[in-house]
Amino acid sequence: MAEFNPENADFKRLLDQADTASLSQGHLSPLAAEVALGEVADGVVVTDRRGQILYSNPLVSELCGNLVGLLPGQYLADGLPLYDDCGQLIDLGLDADREASEQLPCRREFGASIRREDDEFLDINVQVHTLRKTTHTEGFVVILRHTSNARRISSRLSWQSSHDTLTRLPNRQFFEHALQKVLVESTGPKQHHILLYLDVYQFKVVNDTLGYSAGDALLLALAQILTRSLSPGDLLGRVGSDEFALLLRDCTLEEARRIVTRLRETVNGFVFRWDDSETRPALSIGAVSVDSHAPPASQLLASANDASCAARDQGRNRVKFFSDSRKALEKRRESTWLAEIHAAIREDRLLLYRQPVVSLQEKNRIHHYEVLVRMQGRDGDIISPGLFLPAAERYGMIDEVDRWVIRNIFRYMALEQSSGGSGFHYAINISGISLGDELFAGFVLRELTEAGVAPSRVQFEITETSAINNLDRALVFIHKLRAAGCSFALDDFGRGASSLAYLRQLPVDYLKIDGSFVRNMLDDEIDSAMVSTVDHLAKRMGISTIAEFAETPELLEKLRLMGVDFAQGFGIAAASCLPEISGPRPSTTAT
């Protein structure tokens, strides 16, 4: 824990790399700044030539006695007033435009006092260093140092226990404590705050493919971007490996929507470069209101996290505002669906549907069918899977549904074979929960053997996200079933947290291009380019492509000319119930 020295080689290198324009715009490298300033036991502030803050290290917040410290863009005189022995404000003279550069001393040192947020006056030593290139003043470095060495060390240790060592932001424990303090203080009916939970999209990919150093650098860059977006009184913390929390003080819902939009646009425009790679991170943001009727801090964070997960499920760069009443209603509905799924399996009310996948290069000949599941209600109506499968996934029942589908489609395929033909090929969706079950591959192989179905007729579809989240188990499952003769498709490619490195690891036969890109490709050049790029990439890797959401003849023709191998969607045929086959109907009772 050393004292800060402006002659520090890393710091001088940082200044040498920053030209006048970048200094005036606050473009200081967070990595270089952390190297030079992060581990010292002094508060250090860097300003431009007019005294506007470019960077302040974490010890400044400890000295000030608040959680935020100083924000980029503030004038230091406004953010950190200093007082002399008589209680008068000290003018630091941080304005190279007001005074001739040559009249500004290179170094000044004096005693002063800081009035902390708890109204305690703290005696400090202040050093002001003028930063020059030749005769031109570039800015200032202000060093704030406890007069007591023991106090300095104690302050540093206190800070380390309450802050994240990488980003220098408040950690989860401290953030939760500070949030609870805000709740206690927010007793007035007009006091209203917004809590944001920010989940970083693409962090896991960067961490796993480029290394931990790259992942750390990405988090530091995002922490810097988010810090620049703060207003006085706001609180930002790192509350998970790739998760931040942001408390917007005295903020209405409408103001929060504008701030969230700005945050998303700022992060969306950021390109993270590491070695020869480029990554465009994004945020999934959950928001929750904070007022005098709010629950405890831990529950607020959990609610904001739930909203963030809901935003992430909808795709990258989304925001979801949490509603207690809506959440409670959804939970009640899911609990009802859970009981209904149990009953549907018991009462033989799950149904198998299929949708054709056609070959675009062979006059739309049916290549195989995708297997889909529906539920028949007690009144005979057919219930969409979007209404009951989310509950099955949330409450850990989706693996029972998967096993029911496997068992019954194999028996149906056996009937097709016994009726005099070789039968169609079928693609079966596998959930992430089943993919992570080490016993599931054995179950599939037993059912396949007992049914006597040719493995070459069976294709399994796994989503990109579930494959990545269960990568080791997914590889075991794929290798076992491919060895038996089955094929595999990677579903929703382009929608989740994918990378070329993951695709290279997964030995799949088909790549299903996410329908969100296919649907609008006639009108959107970016979507069209995305489909073309994915198809080209797959071809180079020896993988066939399937376009989802092919809904019009024009779209089918463009996909064919582009070279995409297969397509499915309403432009070909909607999903329909499996046709009856003469002979005994396979049992649909779960065992």
Coordinates of C-alpha atoms in Angstrom, one line a residue:
M1 CA 0.0 0.0 0.0
A2 CA 2.2 2.8 -1.3
E3 CA 1.8 6.5 -1.4
F4 CA 0.9 7.9 -4.8
N5 CA 3.6 9.5 -6.8
P6 CA 2.7 11.4 -10.0
E7 CA 6.2 10.4 -11.3
N8 CA 4.9 6.8 -11.2
A9 CA 6.0 5.3 -14.6
D10 CA 2.6 3.7 -15.3
F11 CA 0.9 7.0 -14.6
K12 CA 3.3 8.9 -16.8
R13 CA 2.8 6.4 -19.6
L14 CA -1.0 6.9 -19.2
L15 CA -0.7 10.6 -19.6
D16 CA 1.7 10.3 -22.5
Q17 CA -0.8 8.2 -24.4
A18 CA -3.7 10.6 -23.7
D19 CA -3.7 13.6 -26.1
T20 CA -5.5 16.8 -25.4
A21 CA -8.7 15.8 -27.1
S22 CA -9.0 12.5 -25.3
L23 CA -8.3 14.2 -21.9
S24 CA -11.0 16.8 -22.5
Q25 CA -13.5 14.1 -23.4
G26 CA -12.6 12.0 -20.4
H27 CA -11.1 9.1 -22.5
L28 CA -8.8 7.7 -19.9
S29 CA -8.0 4.0 -20.2
P30 CA -9.6 2.3 -17.2
L31 CA -7.0 -0.5 -17.3
A32 CA -4.1 2.0 -17.2
A33 CA -5.7 4.1 -14.6
E34 CA -6.3 1.1 -12.4
V35 CA -2.7 0.0 -12.7
A36 CA -1.4 3.5 -11.8
L37 CA -4.0 4.5 -9.2
G38 CA -5.9 1.5 -8.0
E39 CA -3.6 0.1 -5.3
V40 CA -2.4 3.3 -3.6
A41 CA -3.5 4.3 -0.2
D42 CA -4.3 7.9 -1.2
G43 CA -7.2 9.5 -2.9
V44 CA -6.3 10.6 -6.4
V45 CA -8.3 12.8 -8.8
V46 CA -7.3 13.6 -12.4
T47 CA -9.0 16.7 -14.0
D48 CA -8.8 18.4 -17.3
R49 CA -7.4 21.9 -17.8
R50 CA -10.6 23.5 -16.5
G51 CA -10.9 21.4 -13.3
Q52 CA -13.6 18.9 -14.7
I53 CA -13.0 15.4 -13.3
L54 CA -11.8 12.8 -15.7
Y55 CA -11.0 10.1 -13.1
S56 CA -11.0 9.5 -9.4
N57 CA -9.8 6.4 -7.7
P58 CA -11.9 4.5 -5.1
L59 CA -10.2 5.9 -2.0
V60 CA -11.8 9.3 -2.8
S61 CA -15.2 7.9 -1.9
E62 CA -13.8 6.6 1.4
L63 CA -12.4 10.0 2.2
C64 CA -15.6 11.8 1.3
G65 CA -17.7 9.4 3.4
N66 CA -20.1 8.6 0.6
L67 CA -20.7 5.6 -1.7
V68 CA -20.3 7.3 -5.1
G69 CA -17.3 9.5 -4.7
L70 CA -16.7 11.9 -7.6
L71 CA -18.3 11.6 -11.0
P72 CA -16.6 12.2 -14.3
G73 CA -17.7 15.6 -15.7
Q74 CA -18.2 17.3 -12.3
Y75 CA -16.0 20.2 -11.4
L76 CA -13.8 19.2 -8.6
A77 CA -14.7 22.5 -6.7
D78 CA -18.4 21.4 -6.8
G79 CA -17.8 17.7 -6.0
L80 CA -15.2 18.1 -3.3
P81 CA -15.2 21.5 -1.5
L82 CA -12.1 21.9 0.7
Y83 CA -11.9 24.2 3.7
D84 CA -9.0 26.0 5.5
D85 CA -8.5 26.4 9.2
C86 CA -11.0 29.2 9.4
G87 CA -13.7 27.3 7.6
Q88 CA -13.4 29.2 4.4
L89 CA -13.5 27.5 1.0
I90 CA -10.1 27.0 -0.7
D91 CA -9.7 27.9 -4.3
L92 CA -7.5 25.2 -5.9
G93 CA -7.0 27.3 -9.0
L94 CA -7.8 24.4 -11.4
D95 CA -8.5 26.5 -14.5
A96 CA -5.7 26.9 -17.0
D97 CA -8.0 29.2 -19.1
R98 CA -8.3 31.6 -16.2
E99 CA -4.6 31.9 -15.4
A100 CA -1.7 31.8 -17.8
S101 CA -0.2 28.3 -18.0
E102 CA 3.3 29.5 -17.1
Q103 CA 2.0 31.1 -13.9
L104 CA 0.6 27.8 -12.6
P105 CA 3.1 26.1 -10.3
C106 CA 4.1 22.5 -11.1
R107 CA 3.3 21.4 -7.5
R108 CA 1.5 22.9 -4.6
E109 CA 0.9 21.3 -1.1
F110 CA -1.2 22.5 1.8
G111 CA -3.4 21.3 4.6
A112 CA -7.2 21.3 4.3
S113 CA -10.4 19.7 5.7
I114 CA -13.1 17.7 3.9
R115 CA -16.7 17.9 5.2
R116 CA -17.9 14.4 5.0
E117 CA -21.5 13.3 4.4
D118 CA -21.7 12.4 8.1
D119 CA -20.8 16.1 8.9
E120 CA -17.5 15.1 10.3
F121 CA -14.5 17.2 9.2
L122 CA -11.5 15.2 8.1
D123 CA -8.1 16.8 8.1
I124 CA -6.1 15.9 5.0
N125 CA -2.9 16.9 3.2
V126 CA -3.5 18.1 -0.4
Q127 CA -1.1 18.1 -3.3
V128 CA -1.9 19.7 -6.6
H129 CA 0.3 18.8 -9.6
T130 CA 0.0 20.6 -12.9
L131 CA 0.2 18.3 -16.0
R132 CA 2.0 19.9 -18.9
K133 CA 3.2 19.0 -22.4
T134 CA 5.9 21.5 -23.3
T135 CA 4.3 24.8 -22.2
H136 CA 0.7 23.8 -22.6
T137 CA -1.3 22.8 -19.5
E138 CA -3.2 19.5 -20.0
G139 CA -4.8 19.1 -16.6
F140 CA -4.2 18.5 -12.9
V141 CA -3.6 15.7 -10.5
V142 CA -4.9 16.2 -7.0
I143 CA -3.7 13.9 -4.2
L144 CA -5.7 13.7 -1.0
R145 CA -3.9 12.0 1.9
H146 CA -4.8 11.3 5.5
T147 CA -2.5 13.1 7.9
S148 CA -2.5 10.0 10.1
N149 CA -0.8 7.0 8.5
A150 CA -2.7 4.7 10.8
R151 CA -6.0 6.3 9.6
R152 CA -4.9 5.9 6.0
I153 CA -4.2 2.1 6.4
S154 CA -7.5 1.6 8.4
S155 CA -9.4 3.4 5.7
R156 CA -7.8 1.3 3.0
L157 CA -8.7 -2.0 4.8
S158 CA -12.2 -0.8 5.4
W159 CA -12.6 0.0 1.7
Q160 CA -11.3 -3.4 0.7
S161 CA -13.8 -5.3 2.8
S162 CA -16.7 -3.5 1.2
H163 CA -15.7 -3.2 -2.5
D164 CA -15.0 -5.4 -5.4
T165 CA -11.3 -5.7 -5.9
L166 CA -11.5 -5.8 -9.7
T167 CA -13.9 -2.9 -10.6
R168 CA -13.4 -1.0 -7.3
L169 CA -17.2 -0.7 -7.1
P170 CA -19.2 -1.5 -3.9
N171 CA -19.7 -5.3 -3.6
R172 CA -23.0 -7.0 -3.1
Q173 CA -22.9 -7.0 0.6
F174 CA -22.2 -3.3 0.8
F175 CA -24.6 -2.4 -1.9
E176 CA -27.4 -4.3 -0.2
H177 CA -26.5 -2.6 3.1
A178 CA -26.6 0.8 1.4
L179 CA -29.9 0.0 -0.3
Q180 CA -31.4 -0.9 3.0
K181 CA -30.2 2.4 4.5
V182 CA -32.0 4.2 1.6
L183 CA -35.2 2.2 2.3
V184 CA -35.1 3.3 6.0
E185 CA -34.6 6.9 5.0
S186 CA -37.3 6.9 2.3
T187 CA -40.2 7.6 4.5
G188 CA -41.8 10.4 2.6
P189 CA -44.7 9.6 0.3
K190 CA -43.0 11.5 -2.6
Q191 CA -39.7 9.8 -2.3
H192 CA -39.2 7.4 -5.2
H193 CA -36.2 5.6 -6.5
I194 CA -35.5 3.0 -9.2
L195 CA -33.3 -0.1 -8.8
L196 CA -31.7 -1.5 -11.9
Y197 CA -30.2 -5.0 -12.2
L198 CA -27.8 -5.2 -15.2
D199 CA -26.7 -8.6 -16.6
V200 CA -23.8 -8.5 -19.1
Y201 CA -24.5 -10.4 -22.3
Q202 CA -21.4 -12.0 -23.9
F203 CA -19.2 -11.9 -20.7
K204 CA -19.1 -15.7 -20.4
V205 CA -18.1 -16.0 -24.1
V206 CA -15.3 -13.6 -23.7
N207 CA -14.2 -15.2 -20.4
D208 CA -14.2 -18.7 -21.8
T209 CA -12.8 -18.1 -25.3
L210 CA -10.3 -15.2 -24.7
G211 CA -9.3 -15.9 -21.1
Y212 CA -9.9 -14.4 -17.7
S213 CA -7.8 -11.3 -18.4
A214 CA -10.0 -10.4 -21.3
G215 CA -13.1 -11.0 -19.1
D216 CA -11.7 -8.7 -16.4
A217 CA -10.9 -6.1 -19.0
L218 CA -14.4 -6.2 -20.3
L219 CA -15.9 -5.8 -16.8
L220 CA -13.6 -2.9 -16.1
A221 CA -14.6 -1.1 -19.4
L222 CA -18.3 -1.6 -18.6
A223 CA -17.8 -0.4 -15.1
Q224 CA -16.2 2.8 -16.5
I225 CA -19.0 3.3 -19.0
L226 CA -21.7 2.9 -16.3
T227 CA -19.9 5.1 -13.8
R228 CA -19.9 7.9 -16.4
S229 CA -23.7 7.6 -16.6
L230 CA -24.2 8.3 -12.9
S231 CA -25.8 11.3 -11.4
P232 CA -24.9 12.7 -8.0
G233 CA -26.5 10.4 -5.4
D234 CA -26.8 7.4 -7.6
L235 CA -25.1 4.1 -6.5
L236 CA -23.5 1.5 -8.7
G237 CA -22.2 -1.8 -7.5
R238 CA -20.9 -5.2 -8.8
V239 CA -23.3 -7.8 -7.3
G240 CA -22.3 -10.9 -9.3
S241 CA -19.6 -12.2 -11.6
D242 CA -21.2 -10.4 -14.6
E243 CA -23.9 -8.5 -12.9
F244 CA -24.1 -4.9 -11.8
A245 CA -26.8 -3.1 -9.7
L246 CA -27.6 0.6 -10.1
L247 CA -29.8 2.6 -7.7
L248 CA -31.2 5.8 -9.3
R249 CA -32.0 8.2 -6.5
D250 CA -35.1 10.4 -6.6
C251 CA -36.1 9.1 -10.0
T252 CA -39.5 8.6 -11.6
L253 CA -40.5 5.7 -13.8
E254 CA -40.4 7.9 -16.9
E255 CA -37.0 9.3 -16.0
A256 CA -35.8 5.7 -15.5
R257 CA -37.0 4.6 -18.9
R258 CA -35.0 7.4 -20.5
I259 CA -31.9 6.6 -18.5
V260 CA -32.2 2.9 -19.3
T261 CA -32.6 3.7 -23.0
R262 CA -29.4 5.8 -22.8
L263 CA -27.5 3.1 -21.0
R264 CA -28.5 0.4 -23.5
E265 CA -27.6 2.6 -26.4
T266 CA -24.2 3.5 -24.9
V267 CA -23.2 -0.1 -24.1
N268 CA -24.6 -1.3 -27.5
G269 CA -22.3 1.2 -29.2
F270 CA -19.3 -0.1 -27.4
V271 CA -16.9 -2.5 -29.1
F272 CA -14.6 -4.5 -26.9
R273 CA -11.3 -5.3 -28.6
W274 CA -8.9 -7.9 -27.4
D275 CA -6.0 -9.1 -29.5
D276 CA -7.5 -9.6 -32.9
S277 CA -11.1 -10.2 -31.7
E278 CA -14.0 -7.8 -31.4
T279 CA -17.1 -8.3 -29.1
R280 CA -20.2 -6.2 -28.8
P281 CA -21.5 -6.6 -25.3
A282 CA -25.1 -5.8 -24.3
L283 CA -27.2 -5.5 -21.2
S284 CA -30.3 -7.3 -20.0
I285 CA -31.8 -4.9 -17.5
G286 CA -34.4 -5.5 -14.8
A287 CA -36.0 -2.6 -13.0
V288 CA -38.0 -2.3 -9.8
S289 CA -39.5 0.7 -8.0
V290 CA -38.2 1.6 -4.6
D291 CA -40.4 3.7 -2.2
S292 CA -41.7 3.6 1.4
H293 CA -43.7 0.5 0.7
A294 CA -40.8 -1.5 -0.8
P295 CA -39.8 -4.8 0.7
P296 CA -36.3 -5.4 2.3
A297 CA -33.2 -4.8 0.2
S298 CA -32.5 -8.4 -0.4
Q299 CA -36.0 -9.0 -1.8
L300 CA -35.7 -5.9 -4.0
L301 CA -32.5 -7.2 -5.5
A302 CA -34.1 -10.6 -6.0
S303 CA -37.0 -9.0 -7.8
A304 CA -34.8 -6.9 -10.0
N305 CA -32.8 -10.0 -10.8
D306 CA -36.0 -11.8 -11.8
A307 CA -36.9 -9.0 -14.1
S308 CA -33.3 -9.1 -15.6
C309 CA -33.7 -12.8 -16.3
A310 CA -37.0 -12.2 -18.0
A311 CA -35.4 -9.5 -20.1
R312 CA -32.5 -11.9 -21.0
D313 CA -35.0 -14.6 -22.0
Q314 CA -36.5 -12.2 -24.6
G315 CA -33.1 -11.7 -26.2
R316 CA -30.1 -9.4 -25.9
N317 CA -30.3 -5.7 -25.1
R318 CA -33.7 -5.8 -23.5
V319 CA -35.3 -4.3 -20.3
K320 CA -38.1 -5.6 -18.1
F321 CA -39.9 -3.6 -15.4
F322 CA -40.9 -5.7 -12.5
S323 CA -44.5 -5.7 -11.2
D324 CA -45.3 -7.3 -7.9
S325 CA -48.9 -8.0 -8.9
R326 CA -48.0 -9.3 -12.3
K327 CA -45.3 -11.5 -10.8
A328 CA -47.7 -12.9 -8.2
L329 CA -50.3 -13.6 -10.9
E330 CA -47.7 -15.4 -13.1
K331 CA -46.6 -17.6 -10.1
R332 CA -50.2 -18.5 -9.4
R333 CA -50.8 -19.3 -13.1
E334 CA -47.6 -21.4 -13.2
S335 CA -48.6 -23.3 -10.1
T336 CA -51.9 -24.1 -11.8
W337 CA -50.2 -25.3 -14.9
L338 CA -47.9 -27.5 -12.9
A339 CA -50.9 -29.5 -11.5
E340 CA -52.4 -29.5 -15.0
I341 CA -49.2 -31.0 -16.6
H342 CA -49.2 -33.8 -14.0
A343 CA -52.9 -34.5 -14.8
A344 CA -52.3 -34.4 -18.6
I345 CA -49.6 -37.0 -18.4
R346 CA -51.6 -39.1 -16.1
E347 CA -54.8 -38.8 -18.1
D348 CA -53.1 -39.2 -21.5
R349 CA -53.8 -35.6 -22.7
L350 CA -50.4 -34.7 -24.1
L351 CA -50.3 -34.8 -27.9
L352 CA -47.5 -35.1 -30.4
Y353 CA -47.5 -32.7 -33.4
R354 CA -45.1 -32.4 -36.3
Q355 CA -44.0 -29.7 -38.7
P356 CA -42.2 -30.5 -42.0
V357 CA -38.7 -29.4 -42.8
V358 CA -38.2 -29.3 -46.5
S359 CA -35.2 -29.3 -48.8
L360 CA -34.9 -26.0 -50.6
Q361 CA -32.6 -27.3 -53.2
E362 CA -34.8 -30.3 -54.1
K363 CA -38.1 -28.7 -54.9
N364 CA -39.3 -28.5 -51.3
R365 CA -39.2 -32.2 -50.8
I366 CA -39.9 -33.2 -47.1
H367 CA -36.6 -34.0 -45.5
H368 CA -37.8 -34.6 -41.9
Y369 CA -40.3 -33.5 -39.4
E370 CA -39.8 -31.6 -36.1
V371 CA -41.7 -33.1 -33.2
L372 CA -43.8 -30.7 -31.1
V373 CA -45.9 -31.2 -28.0
R374 CA -49.3 -29.9 -27.2
M375 CA -51.8 -30.4 -24.4
Q376 CA -55.5 -31.2 -24.7
G377 CA -57.6 -29.3 -22.2
R378 CA -60.3 -31.0 -20.2
D379 CA -62.8 -29.3 -22.5
G380 CA -61.1 -30.7 -25.6
D381 CA -59.3 -27.5 -26.7
I382 CA -55.7 -27.7 -27.8
I383 CA -53.4 -25.7 -25.5
S384 CA -50.3 -24.0 -26.9
P385 CA -46.9 -25.1 -25.4
G386 CA -46.1 -21.5 -24.7
L387 CA -48.8 -21.6 -22.0
F388 CA -47.6 -24.7 -20.0
L389 CA -44.0 -25.5 -20.9
P390 CA -42.5 -22.4 -19.1
A391 CA -44.1 -23.7 -15.9
A392 CA -42.7 -27.1 -16.6
E393 CA -39.2 -25.6 -17.0
R394 CA -39.5 -23.4 -13.9
Y395 CA -40.6 -26.1 -11.6
G396 CA -38.3 -28.9 -12.9
M397 CA -40.9 -30.9 -14.8
I398 CA -39.6 -30.4 -18.3
D399 CA -37.5 -33.6 -18.1
E400 CA -40.7 -35.6 -17.5
V401 CA -42.2 -34.0 -20.6
D402 CA -39.0 -34.8 -22.5
R403 CA -39.1 -38.4 -21.5
W404 CA -42.8 -38.7 -22.4
V405 CA -42.0 -37.3 -25.9
I406 CA -39.0 -39.6 -26.4
R407 CA -40.9 -42.7 -25.4
N408 CA -44.0 -41.9 -27.5
I409 CA -42.4 -40.6 -30.7
F410 CA -40.1 -43.7 -30.8
R411 CA -43.2 -46.0 -30.5
Y412 CA -44.9 -44.0 -33.2
M413 CA -41.8 -44.4 -35.4
A414 CA -41.8 -48.1 -34.7
L415 CA -45.4 -48.3 -36.0
E416 CA -44.4 -46.4 -39.2
Q417 CA -41.7 -49.0 -39.8
S418 CA -44.0 -52.0 -39.1
S419 CA -46.6 -50.6 -41.4
G420 CA -44.5 -51.4 -44.4
G421 CA -42.2 -48.5 -45.0
S422 CA -38.9 -47.1 -43.6
G423 CA -40.7 -44.1 -42.1
F424 CA -39.9 -40.5 -41.8
H425 CA -37.0 -38.9 -40.0
Y426 CA -37.9 -36.9 -36.8
A427 CA -36.2 -34.1 -35.0
I428 CA -36.8 -34.1 -31.2
N429 CA -36.2 -31.1 -28.9
I430 CA -34.2 -31.7 -25.8
S431 CA -34.4 -29.2 -22.9
G432 CA -31.3 -27.9 -21.0
I433 CA -32.4 -29.8 -17.8
S434 CA -32.4 -33.1 -19.7
L435 CA -29.2 -32.3 -21.4
G436 CA -27.6 -31.8 -18.0
D437 CA -28.9 -35.1 -16.7
E438 CA -26.1 -37.7 -16.9
L439 CA -28.7 -40.5 -16.9
F440 CA -30.7 -39.1 -19.9
A441 CA -28.5 -40.5 -22.6
G442 CA -28.8 -44.0 -21.2
F443 CA -32.6 -43.6 -21.1
V444 CA -32.7 -42.5 -24.8
L445 CA -30.6 -45.4 -25.9
R446 CA -32.7 -47.9 -24.0
E447 CA -35.9 -46.5 -25.5
L448 CA -34.4 -46.5 -29.0
T449 CA -33.3 -50.1 -28.6
E450 CA -36.6 -51.3 -27.2
A451 CA -38.6 -49.6 -29.9
G452 CA -36.4 -51.0 -32.6
V453 CA -36.2 -47.7 -34.5
A454 CA -33.3 -47.1 -36.8
P455 CA -31.1 -44.4 -35.1
S456 CA -30.5 -42.7 -38.5
R457 CA -34.1 -41.6 -38.4
V458 CA -33.6 -39.7 -35.2
Q459 CA -32.3 -36.1 -34.9
F460 CA -32.0 -34.2 -31.7
E461 CA -32.4 -30.4 -31.5
I462 CA -30.6 -28.6 -28.6
T463 CA -30.7 -24.8 -28.2
E464 CA -27.5 -22.9 -28.4
T465 CA -28.0 -21.5 -24.9
S466 CA -28.7 -24.9 -23.2
A467 CA -25.7 -26.4 -25.0
I468 CA -23.3 -23.7 -23.8
N469 CA -24.7 -23.7 -20.2
N470 CA -24.2 -27.5 -20.1
L471 CA -21.3 -27.8 -22.4
D472 CA -19.5 -30.8 -20.8
R473 CA -22.7 -32.8 -20.4
A474 CA -23.9 -31.7 -23.9
L475 CA -20.7 -33.0 -25.5
V476 CA -21.1 -36.4 -23.7
F477 CA -24.7 -36.7 -24.8
I478 CA -24.0 -35.7 -28.4
H479 CA -21.0 -38.1 -28.7
K480 CA -23.0 -41.1 -27.2
L481 CA -26.0 -40.6 -29.5
R482 CA -24.0 -39.8 -32.6
A483 CA -22.0 -43.0 -32.0
A484 CA -25.3 -44.8 -32.1
G485 CA -26.2 -43.2 -35.5
C486 CA -28.4 -40.2 -34.5
S487 CA -27.8 -36.7 -35.8
F488 CA -27.9 -33.3 -34.1
A489 CA -29.1 -29.8 -34.8
L490 CA -28.1 -26.6 -32.9
D491 CA -31.4 -24.6 -32.6
D492 CA -31.9 -20.8 -32.4
F493 CA -28.4 -20.1 -33.6
G494 CA -27.6 -16.4 -33.4
R495 CA -30.0 -15.7 -30.6
G496 CA -28.1 -16.7 -27.5
A497 CA -24.6 -16.3 -26.1
S498 CA -22.8 -18.1 -28.9
S499 CA -19.3 -17.8 -30.4
L500 CA -17.4 -19.6 -33.1
A501 CA -15.3 -21.3 -30.5
Y502 CA -18.4 -23.0 -29.0
L503 CA -19.7 -23.9 -32.5
R504 CA -16.3 -25.5 -33.3
Q505 CA -16.6 -27.6 -30.1
L506 CA -20.1 -28.9 -30.8
P507 CA -20.2 -31.8 -33.4
V508 CA -23.6 -30.9 -34.9
D509 CA -24.9 -31.8 -38.3
Y510 CA -27.5 -29.0 -38.7
L511 CA -27.5 -25.3 -37.8
K512 CA -31.0 -23.8 -37.4
I513 CA -30.8 -20.1 -38.1
D514 CA -32.9 -18.2 -35.6
G515 CA -36.2 -17.2 -37.1
S516 CA -35.9 -13.6 -35.8
F517 CA -33.3 -13.0 -38.5
V518 CA -35.1 -15.0 -41.2
R519 CA -38.6 -13.5 -40.8
N520 CA -37.6 -9.9 -41.8
M521 CA -34.7 -10.6 -44.2
L522 CA -36.6 -9.4 -47.2
D523 CA -36.9 -5.9 -45.7
D524 CA -33.8 -5.8 -43.5
E525 CA -30.4 -5.9 -45.1
I526 CA -28.7 -6.6 -41.7
D527 CA -30.9 -9.7 -41.1
S528 CA -30.3 -10.8 -44.6
A529 CA -26.6 -10.5 -44.2
M530 CA -26.8 -12.4 -40.9
V531 CA -28.5 -15.3 -42.5
S532 CA -26.0 -15.3 -45.4
T533 CA -23.1 -15.2 -43.0
V534 CA -24.3 -18.0 -40.8
D535 CA -25.0 -20.1 -43.9
H536 CA -21.6 -19.5 -45.3
L537 CA -19.9 -20.3 -42.0
A538 CA -21.9 -23.5 -41.6
K539 CA -21.0 -24.6 -45.1
R540 CA -17.3 -24.0 -44.4
M541 CA -17.6 -26.3 -41.4
G542 CA -19.5 -29.0 -43.3
I543 CA -22.8 -28.3 -41.5
S544 CA -26.2 -28.1 -43.2
T545 CA -28.5 -25.1 -42.5
I546 CA -32.2 -24.9 -41.7
A547 CA -34.0 -21.5 -41.8
E548 CA -36.9 -21.1 -39.3
F549 CA -40.0 -18.9 -39.8
A550 CA -40.1 -19.3 -43.6
E551 CA -43.5 -17.7 -44.0
T552 CA -43.9 -16.6 -47.6
P553 CA -43.0 -18.0 -51.1
E554 CA -40.8 -15.0 -51.7
L555 CA -38.8 -15.7 -48.5
L556 CA -38.4 -19.3 -49.5
E557 CA -37.1 -18.3 -52.9
K558 CA -34.5 -15.9 -51.4
L559 CA -33.4 -18.6 -49.0
R560 CA -33.0 -21.1 -51.9
L561 CA -31.0 -18.6 -54.0
M562 CA -28.8 -17.8 -51.0
G563 CA -27.9 -21.5 -50.7
V564 CA -29.7 -22.4 -47.4
D565 CA -30.3 -26.1 -47.4
F566 CA -33.6 -26.5 -45.6
A567 CA -36.5 -24.5 -44.3
Q568 CA -39.6 -24.7 -42.1
G569 CA -42.4 -22.4 -41.3
F570 CA -46.0 -21.4 -42.1
G571 CA -45.0 -20.7 -45.7
I572 CA -44.6 -24.5 -46.0
A573 CA -47.0 -25.9 -43.5
A574 CA -48.2 -25.3 -40.0
A575 CA -47.7 -28.0 -37.3
S576 CA -50.3 -30.7 -37.3
C577 CA -51.2 -33.7 -35.1
L578 CA -49.4 -37.0 -36.0
P579 CA -51.6 -38.9 -38.4
E580 CA -53.1 -42.1 -37.3
I581 CA -51.4 -45.3 -38.3
S582 CA -53.3 -48.6 -38.7
G583 CA -52.4 -50.9 -35.9
P584 CA -52.4 -50.5 -32.1
R585 CA -51.9 -47.0 -30.9
P586 CA -48.8 -46.7 -28.8
S587 CA -49.3 -46.3 -25.0
T588 CA -48.9 -42.7 -23.8
T589 CA -48.8 -43.5 -20.1
A590 CA -45.6 -42.3 -18.4
T591 CA -43.7 -44.8 -16.4

